[in-house]
């Protein structure tokens, strides 16, 4: 199979059933596969709750055994959720500012200078992991050398080499965050920890635990997702040099191309909700207190919504994808992620003539009986400069 091909394992189930049932660590999960149904459930946060009693339960696979901290705001229901978003949205929209984009541009230029000098690069570790970590220092407004520590954590903050959840890794991240919170308390600065510790909701300061919850999500949520999106984008243009050339002639399509690639790759396969009451989804009974999965990956290939969903169409006209989620819990980091992808694509078009793929090893997720490619464990390429 070509590096740039990402097959859709859900097609048959989406068309025939709308639901695919899996078991995750002993718990039954009904994955919702059709876009319209998925939107309805995401919209209905009063029945499909994110604030499960146990932190980590709404993630698939569940992270309840490896972390105790509740990720904020993704694991919180309204009305509290709204207060958190009101507080956080302004900070997480900073990537729209010129100043921010200039700094991000410098980080990306420096990395391109590094990789364009090497004969071969392994994209996951030599490019995507480094870039995700360095760019995150802008989002947190911390020193760039903090990225060195995060690079050591590897591509997923909670998972090991085989993709398995590792509680020791999760504890390491938590210890690190707690240390940074103490530092910010004793010596406040302009970084996200300090800003959050001084923030108030309804007249009360955020607690250390709340700040910890926001930081845990910031480190975990945008990690493998951004890394996979970047790597997959490079693999795509490796297989499609004519498309890279076309974008060079039509740079006004860079934004649309980012949206289309994100739809096609859908870096986060799914996220769960807990149904509060007995209900029915796609004619299937869902029991109270059971878990459903919102399958962004399947919904983004729904051919009742997208024409030719298995084909990447960089200038796709109508593209209501849900790769960044949908409804009140839409991705907090989306602005940052989009800027990274947009700037990397802009520089690829400017600086790279051809991407020669040598070898790759795919990163495959198991979902019940199904297998889904999400990215690469490794992929070695040569970037031929212009
Ligand atoms: C969780 C998830 C994203 C989870 C929006 O949520 O991404 C996963 O990769 C993490 O393991 O903790 O943050």
Short mmCIF file of C-alpha atoms and ligand atoms in Angstrom, two decimals:
data_model
loop_
_atom_site.label_atom_id
_atom_site.label_comp_id
_atom_site.label_asym_id
_atom_site.label_seq_id
_atom_site.Cartn_x
_atom_site.Cartn_y
_atom_site.Cartn_z
CA UNK A 1 0.00 0.00 0.00
CA UNK A 2 1.11 3.55 -0.71
CA UNK A 3 2.28 5.68 2.20
CA UNK A 4 -0.46 8.21 1.50
CA UNK A 5 -3.36 5.73 1.55
CA UNK A 6 -5.58 5.68 4.61
CA UNK A 7 -8.32 3.09 4.13
CA UNK A 8 -11.69 3.46 5.86
CA UNK A 9 -12.36 0.35 7.96
CA UNK A 10 -15.87 1.46 9.00
CA UNK A 11 -17.61 1.67 5.60
CA UNK A 12 -19.60 -1.57 5.75
CA UNK A 13 -20.77 -1.00 9.34
CA UNK A 14 -21.60 2.64 8.72
CA UNK A 15 -23.73 1.80 5.71
CA UNK A 16 -25.44 -1.30 7.10
CA UNK A 17 -25.81 -0.48 10.76
CA UNK A 18 -24.66 3.00 11.71
CA UNK A 19 -23.17 1.51 14.87
CA UNK A 20 -20.14 -0.66 15.55
CA UNK A 21 -19.89 -2.27 18.94
CA UNK A 22 -16.56 -2.91 20.64
CA UNK A 23 -15.41 -3.95 24.05
CA UNK A 24 -12.83 -1.80 25.76
CA UNK A 25 -11.28 -3.13 28.98
CA UNK A 26 -14.48 -4.94 29.86
CA UNK A 27 -16.82 -2.08 28.96
CA UNK A 28 -19.17 -2.20 25.97
CA UNK A 29 -18.88 0.83 23.66
CA UNK A 30 -21.22 1.63 20.78
CA UNK A 31 -19.37 3.62 18.14
CA UNK A 32 -21.59 6.03 16.21
CA UNK A 33 -20.47 5.97 12.60
CA UNK A 34 -22.70 8.29 10.56
CA UNK A 35 -22.01 12.00 10.42
CA UNK A 36 -25.56 13.28 10.97
CA UNK A 37 -26.21 10.96 13.91
CA UNK A 38 -22.85 11.80 15.41
CA UNK A 39 -23.59 15.52 15.18
CA UNK A 40 -26.92 15.03 16.94
CA UNK A 41 -25.23 13.21 19.81
CA UNK A 42 -22.39 15.76 20.08
CA UNK A 43 -25.03 18.46 20.19
CA UNK A 44 -27.04 16.78 22.88
CA UNK A 45 -24.60 17.24 25.74
CA UNK A 46 -27.38 17.02 28.31
CA UNK A 47 -27.84 13.33 27.56
CA UNK A 48 -24.42 12.47 26.12
CA UNK A 49 -22.21 13.58 28.96
CA UNK A 50 -18.48 14.24 29.02
CA UNK A 51 -18.28 14.67 32.78
CA UNK A 52 -18.14 10.98 33.70
CA UNK A 53 -17.60 10.35 37.40
CA UNK A 54 -14.28 8.69 36.63
CA UNK A 55 -11.61 10.78 34.86
CA UNK A 56 -10.34 9.12 31.68
CA UNK A 57 -13.50 7.09 31.05
CA UNK A 58 -14.67 9.02 27.98
CA UNK A 59 -11.41 8.40 26.13
CA UNK A 60 -11.31 5.28 23.91
CA UNK A 61 -9.36 3.24 24.97
CA UNK A 62 -10.31 4.35 28.46
CA UNK A 63 -7.56 6.06 30.43
CA UNK A 64 -9.23 5.54 33.81
CA UNK A 65 -6.55 3.05 34.93
CA UNK A 66 -3.62 5.34 34.11
CA UNK A 67 -4.63 8.78 35.30
CA UNK A 68 -6.70 10.28 38.16
CA UNK A 69 -6.68 13.83 36.95
CA UNK A 70 -9.72 15.13 35.07
CA UNK A 71 -8.82 16.80 31.78
CA UNK A 72 -10.34 20.27 31.59
CA UNK A 73 -12.49 21.35 29.77
CA UNK A 74 -13.00 18.18 27.68
CA UNK A 75 -14.15 16.06 30.63
CA UNK A 76 -16.56 18.61 32.06
CA UNK A 77 -20.27 19.20 31.34
CA UNK A 78 -22.13 22.50 31.19
CA UNK A 79 -22.62 24.83 32.95
CA UNK A 80 -19.08 24.61 34.36
CA UNK A 81 -17.73 23.72 30.92
CA UNK A 82 -18.88 27.09 29.56
CA UNK A 83 -16.96 28.97 32.27
CA UNK A 84 -13.77 27.10 31.46
CA UNK A 85 -14.12 27.70 27.73
CA UNK A 86 -14.83 31.39 28.26
CA UNK A 87 -11.59 31.57 30.21
CA UNK A 88 -9.46 29.43 27.91
CA UNK A 89 -10.67 30.38 24.44
CA UNK A 90 -8.90 33.74 24.40
CA UNK A 91 -5.54 32.11 25.21
CA UNK A 92 -5.94 29.25 22.75
CA UNK A 93 -6.88 31.70 19.97
CA UNK A 94 -3.53 33.53 20.28
CA UNK A 95 -2.21 31.60 17.26
CA UNK A 96 -4.34 33.97 15.13
CA UNK A 97 -2.10 36.89 16.13
CA UNK A 98 0.62 38.08 13.72
CA UNK A 99 3.28 38.06 16.39
CA UNK A 100 2.54 34.42 17.26
CA UNK A 101 2.61 33.40 13.62
CA UNK A 102 5.94 35.12 13.10
CA UNK A 103 7.46 33.17 15.97
CA UNK A 104 5.96 29.93 14.74
CA UNK A 105 7.31 30.68 11.31
CA UNK A 106 10.83 31.06 12.72
CA UNK A 107 10.54 27.70 14.53
CA UNK A 108 9.42 26.03 11.32
CA UNK A 109 12.12 27.74 9.21
CA UNK A 110 14.83 26.62 11.64
CA UNK A 111 13.60 23.05 11.53
CA UNK A 112 13.44 23.06 7.72
CA UNK A 113 17.01 24.38 7.64
CA UNK A 114 18.01 21.44 9.86
CA UNK A 115 16.24 18.73 7.84
CA UNK A 116 17.03 20.08 4.38
CA UNK A 117 20.70 19.61 5.17
CA UNK A 118 20.35 15.91 6.00
CA UNK A 119 20.36 13.32 3.30
CA UNK A 120 17.64 11.22 4.92
CA UNK A 121 15.23 12.10 7.68
CA UNK A 122 12.88 9.97 9.71
CA UNK A 123 9.87 12.28 9.64
CA UNK A 124 8.12 11.21 12.86
CA UNK A 125 11.08 11.83 15.16
CA UNK A 126 13.30 14.21 13.20
CA UNK A 127 10.49 16.50 12.12
CA UNK A 128 6.97 16.08 13.55
CA UNK A 129 7.82 15.29 17.18
CA UNK A 130 10.34 18.12 17.30
CA UNK A 131 7.98 20.59 15.69
CA UNK A 132 5.00 19.67 17.86
CA UNK A 133 7.16 20.12 20.96
CA UNK A 134 8.80 23.37 19.89
CA UNK A 135 5.50 24.89 18.72
CA UNK A 136 3.92 23.95 22.04
CA UNK A 137 6.35 26.28 23.82
CA UNK A 138 4.56 29.14 22.02
CA UNK A 139 1.14 27.94 23.09
CA UNK A 140 2.34 27.70 26.69
CA UNK A 141 4.50 30.81 26.37
CA UNK A 142 7.45 29.05 27.98
CA UNK A 143 11.13 28.87 27.05
CA UNK A 144 11.93 26.97 23.85
CA UNK A 145 14.35 24.63 25.66
CA UNK A 146 11.40 23.08 27.55
CA UNK A 147 10.75 21.29 24.26
CA UNK A 148 13.81 19.08 24.87
CA UNK A 149 12.08 17.44 27.85
CA UNK A 150 8.86 16.89 25.92
CA UNK A 151 10.72 15.37 22.99
CA UNK A 152 12.07 12.75 25.41
CA UNK A 153 8.51 11.74 26.27
CA UNK A 154 8.05 10.29 22.78
CA UNK A 155 5.15 10.63 20.38
CA UNK A 156 2.38 9.81 22.87
CA UNK A 157 2.54 11.07 26.43
CA UNK A 158 0.68 8.09 27.89
CA UNK A 159 1.54 5.27 25.48
CA UNK A 160 4.56 3.02 25.03
CA UNK A 161 6.30 1.68 21.95
CA UNK A 162 3.47 -0.73 21.11
CA UNK A 163 0.74 1.85 21.59
CA UNK A 164 -0.18 0.40 25.01
CA UNK A 165 -1.23 2.73 27.85
CA UNK A 166 1.59 3.05 30.40
CA UNK A 167 0.75 4.43 33.83
CA UNK A 168 4.41 5.24 34.62
CA UNK A 169 4.53 7.55 31.61
CA UNK A 170 1.32 9.25 32.67
CA UNK A 171 2.72 9.76 36.20
CA UNK A 172 5.88 11.28 34.80
CA UNK A 173 3.87 13.91 32.92
CA UNK A 174 1.79 14.62 36.02
CA UNK A 175 4.89 15.05 38.19
CA UNK A 176 6.34 17.41 35.62
CA UNK A 177 3.13 19.50 35.53
CA UNK A 178 2.94 19.67 39.34
CA UNK A 179 6.54 20.86 39.48
CA UNK A 180 5.80 23.60 36.92
CA UNK A 181 2.71 24.67 38.86
CA UNK A 182 4.83 25.09 42.02
CA UNK A 183 7.41 27.08 40.05
CA UNK A 184 4.70 29.35 38.67
CA UNK A 185 3.27 29.86 42.15
CA UNK A 186 6.57 30.91 43.66
CA UNK A 187 7.76 32.85 40.65
CA UNK A 188 4.81 33.88 38.44
CA UNK A 189 5.52 34.79 34.83
CA UNK A 190 3.61 35.21 31.57
CA UNK A 191 3.27 31.48 30.86
CA UNK A 192 0.02 29.51 30.75
CA UNK A 193 0.55 27.98 34.21
CA UNK A 194 0.93 31.42 35.80
CA UNK A 195 -1.95 32.93 33.84
CA UNK A 196 -4.27 30.09 34.84
CA UNK A 197 -3.22 30.19 38.48
CA UNK A 198 -4.20 33.87 38.58
CA UNK A 199 -7.50 33.37 36.73
CA UNK A 200 -10.87 33.41 38.39
CA UNK A 201 -14.27 31.94 37.64
CA UNK A 202 -17.19 33.60 39.42
CA UNK A 203 -14.81 35.31 41.83
CA UNK A 204 -12.81 32.19 42.82
CA UNK A 205 -9.30 31.44 41.70
CA UNK A 206 -8.72 28.23 39.76
CA UNK A 207 -7.37 25.51 42.04
CA UNK A 208 -4.05 23.77 41.43
CA UNK A 209 -6.00 20.68 40.47
CA UNK A 210 -7.97 22.58 37.83
CA UNK A 211 -4.80 24.05 36.35
CA UNK A 212 -3.31 20.56 36.36
CA UNK A 213 -6.36 19.31 34.44
CA UNK A 214 -5.99 21.96 31.74
CA UNK A 215 -2.27 21.27 31.40
CA UNK A 216 -2.74 17.51 31.25
CA UNK A 217 -5.13 17.97 28.32
CA UNK A 218 -2.81 20.47 26.65
CA UNK A 219 0.06 17.98 26.70
CA UNK A 220 -1.95 14.87 25.81
CA UNK A 221 -4.65 16.06 23.44
CA UNK A 222 -2.50 17.77 20.84
CA UNK A 223 0.39 15.35 20.89
CA UNK A 224 0.09 12.27 18.66
CA UNK A 225 -2.73 14.04 16.80
CA UNK A 226 -0.52 16.91 15.58
CA UNK A 227 2.45 14.58 15.04
CA UNK A 228 0.37 12.24 12.86
CA UNK A 229 -1.21 15.08 10.90
CA UNK A 230 2.23 16.51 10.06
CA UNK A 231 3.79 13.19 9.15
CA UNK A 232 0.80 12.11 7.08
CA UNK A 233 0.84 15.40 5.20
CA UNK A 234 4.48 14.89 4.22
CA UNK A 235 3.74 11.30 3.15
CA UNK A 236 0.82 12.54 1.05
CA UNK A 237 2.92 15.05 -0.86
CA UNK A 238 5.67 12.45 -1.20
CA UNK A 239 3.26 10.30 -3.21
CA UNK A 240 1.73 13.31 -5.00
CA UNK A 241 4.48 15.65 -6.19
CA UNK A 242 2.13 17.09 -8.85
CA UNK A 243 -0.21 18.26 -6.07
CA UNK A 244 2.63 20.04 -4.29
CA UNK A 245 3.49 21.76 -7.55
CA UNK A 246 -0.16 22.70 -8.09
CA UNK A 247 -0.27 24.30 -4.63
CA UNK A 248 2.83 26.28 -5.52
CA UNK A 249 0.86 27.74 -8.42
CA UNK A 250 -2.34 28.08 -6.40
CA UNK A 251 -1.29 28.96 -2.84
CA UNK A 252 -4.77 30.31 -2.11
CA UNK A 253 -5.79 26.67 -1.68
CA UNK A 254 -3.41 25.99 1.22
CA UNK A 255 -6.10 26.59 3.85
CA UNK A 256 -8.62 24.35 2.08
CA UNK A 257 -5.93 21.70 1.60
CA UNK A 258 -5.21 21.63 5.33
CA UNK A 259 -8.92 21.08 6.05
CA UNK A 260 -9.15 18.32 3.46
CA UNK A 261 -6.05 16.50 4.70
CA UNK A 262 -7.26 16.73 8.26
CA UNK A 263 -10.63 15.30 7.18
CA UNK A 264 -8.95 12.45 5.33
CA UNK A 265 -6.48 11.54 8.11
CA UNK A 266 -8.74 12.35 11.08
CA UNK A 267 -5.94 12.16 13.66
CA UNK A 268 -8.22 11.46 16.66
CA UNK A 269 -10.30 8.42 15.72
CA UNK A 270 -13.02 8.85 18.32
CA UNK A 271 -13.97 10.20 21.71
CA UNK A 272 -16.63 8.88 24.06
CA UNK A 273 -19.67 10.17 25.87
CA UNK A 274 -21.70 8.56 28.63
CA UNK A 275 -25.41 8.31 27.93
CA UNK A 276 -27.31 9.52 30.97
CA UNK A 277 -30.59 7.85 30.05
CA UNK A 278 -31.79 4.89 28.02
CA UNK A 279 -31.96 6.13 24.46
CA UNK A 280 -31.90 5.06 20.82
CA UNK A 281 -29.22 5.88 18.25
CA UNK A 282 -29.55 4.62 14.67
CA UNK A 283 -32.32 2.28 15.83
CA UNK A 284 -29.99 0.74 18.43
CA UNK A 285 -30.86 0.79 22.10
CA UNK A 286 -28.28 2.59 24.23
CA UNK A 287 -28.51 1.86 27.94
CA UNK A 288 -28.28 4.50 30.65
CA UNK A 289 -24.72 4.92 31.98
CA UNK A 290 -23.23 3.20 28.94
CA UNK A 291 -20.54 4.57 26.72
CA UNK A 292 -20.93 5.66 23.11
CA UNK A 293 -18.04 6.62 20.85
CA UNK A 294 -18.24 9.53 18.46
CA UNK A 295 -16.32 8.13 15.52
CA UNK A 296 -14.92 11.23 13.85
CA UNK A 297 -12.90 8.99 11.54
CA UNK A 298 -15.95 7.17 10.22
CA UNK A 299 -18.15 10.27 9.99
CA UNK A 300 -15.51 11.99 7.86
CA UNK A 301 -15.90 9.26 5.21
CA UNK A 302 -19.70 9.34 5.17
CA UNK A 303 -20.66 9.39 1.48
CA UNK A 304 -24.12 10.74 2.21
CA UNK A 305 -22.28 13.98 3.10
CA UNK A 306 -18.95 13.94 1.22
CA UNK A 307 -18.58 13.21 -2.50
CA UNK A 308 -15.84 10.66 -3.09
CA UNK A 309 -14.92 10.55 0.59
CA UNK A 310 -11.95 8.21 0.07
CA UNK A 311 -10.25 10.62 -2.28
CA UNK A 312 -8.24 13.65 -1.18
CA UNK A 313 -9.64 16.63 -3.09
CA UNK A 314 -7.53 19.60 -2.07
CA UNK A 315 -10.03 22.13 -3.42
CA UNK A 316 -13.09 20.28 -2.07
CA UNK A 317 -15.97 22.75 -2.14
CA UNK A 318 -18.15 21.61 0.76
CA UNK A 319 -16.24 20.11 3.63
CA UNK A 320 -18.17 19.98 6.91
CA UNK A 321 -15.68 17.58 8.50
CA UNK A 322 -15.60 16.78 12.20
CA UNK A 323 -11.88 16.08 12.58
CA UNK A 324 -11.73 18.68 15.36
CA UNK A 325 -14.92 17.42 16.95
CA UNK A 326 -18.28 19.12 16.91
CA UNK A 327 -20.44 21.11 19.34
CA UNK A 328 -19.41 22.63 22.64
CA UNK A 329 -16.40 20.34 23.02
CA UNK A 330 -14.84 21.22 19.66
CA UNK A 331 -11.06 21.09 19.84
CA UNK A 332 -9.54 23.83 22.00
CA UNK A 333 -6.18 23.41 20.26
CA UNK A 334 -7.58 23.57 16.72
CA UNK A 335 -6.40 27.14 16.04
CA UNK A 336 -2.83 26.25 17.00
CA UNK A 337 -2.93 22.97 15.04
CA UNK A 338 -4.30 24.68 11.94
CA UNK A 339 -1.58 27.35 12.02
CA UNK A 340 1.15 24.72 12.32
CA UNK A 341 -0.22 22.73 9.39
CA UNK A 342 -0.84 25.82 7.27
CA UNK A 343 2.66 27.21 7.83
CA UNK A 344 4.36 23.85 7.26
CA UNK A 345 2.48 23.40 4.01
CA UNK A 346 3.36 26.94 2.94
CA UNK A 347 7.06 26.26 3.57
CA UNK A 348 6.94 22.83 1.92
CA UNK A 349 5.56 24.47 -1.21
CA UNK A 350 8.22 27.19 -1.05
CA UNK A 351 11.28 25.15 -0.18
CA UNK A 352 10.82 21.55 -1.33
CA UNK A 353 10.97 20.33 -4.90
CA UNK A 354 10.27 16.70 -4.18
CA UNK A 355 9.78 14.35 -1.24
CA UNK A 356 11.32 10.97 -1.88
CA UNK A 357 9.90 8.23 0.35
CA UNK A 358 12.32 5.39 1.13
CA UNK A 359 10.58 3.18 3.66
CA UNK A 360 7.85 3.29 6.26
CA UNK A 361 6.25 1.39 9.04
CA UNK A 362 2.58 2.18 9.64
CA UNK A 363 0.96 2.98 12.96
CA UNK A 364 -2.20 0.88 13.11
CA UNK A 365 -4.93 1.11 15.76
CA UNK A 366 -7.10 -1.84 16.67
CA UNK A 367 -10.80 -1.09 17.09
CA UNK A 368 -12.65 -4.28 17.97
CA UNK A 369 -12.10 -6.52 14.94
CA UNK A 370 -11.09 -3.57 12.77
CA UNK A 371 -7.72 -2.04 12.03
CA UNK A 372 -7.26 1.64 11.30
CA UNK A 373 -4.12 3.33 10.04
CA UNK A 374 -3.57 6.59 11.91
CA UNK A 375 -0.05 7.42 10.81
CA UNK A 376 3.45 6.01 10.93
CA UNK A 377 5.75 4.56 13.54
CA UNK A 378 8.48 5.78 11.23
CA UNK A 379 8.90 6.97 7.68
CA UNK A 380 12.23 7.79 6.08
CA UNK A 381 12.36 10.35 3.29
CA UNK A 382 14.70 12.68 1.47
CA UNK A 383 13.51 16.24 1.09
CA UNK A 384 14.95 17.56 -2.15
CA UNK A 385 15.27 21.33 -1.82
CA UNK A 386 14.26 23.74 -4.56
C1 LIG B 1 -7.15 12.90 25.24
C2 LIG B 1 -7.37 12.81 23.76
C3 LIG B 1 -7.88 14.07 23.14
C4 LIG B 1 -6.34 11.72 25.75
C5 LIG B 1 -9.39 15.75 23.08
O1 LIG B 1 -8.91 14.61 23.75
O2 LIG B 1 -6.19 12.55 23.07
C6 LIG B 1 -5.56 11.35 23.46
O3 LIG B 1 -4.44 11.19 22.64
C7 LIG B 1 -5.14 11.45 24.89
O4 LIG B 1 -4.51 10.24 25.28
O5 LIG B 1 -5.94 11.90 27.07
O6 LIG B 1 -6.50 14.06 25.59
#
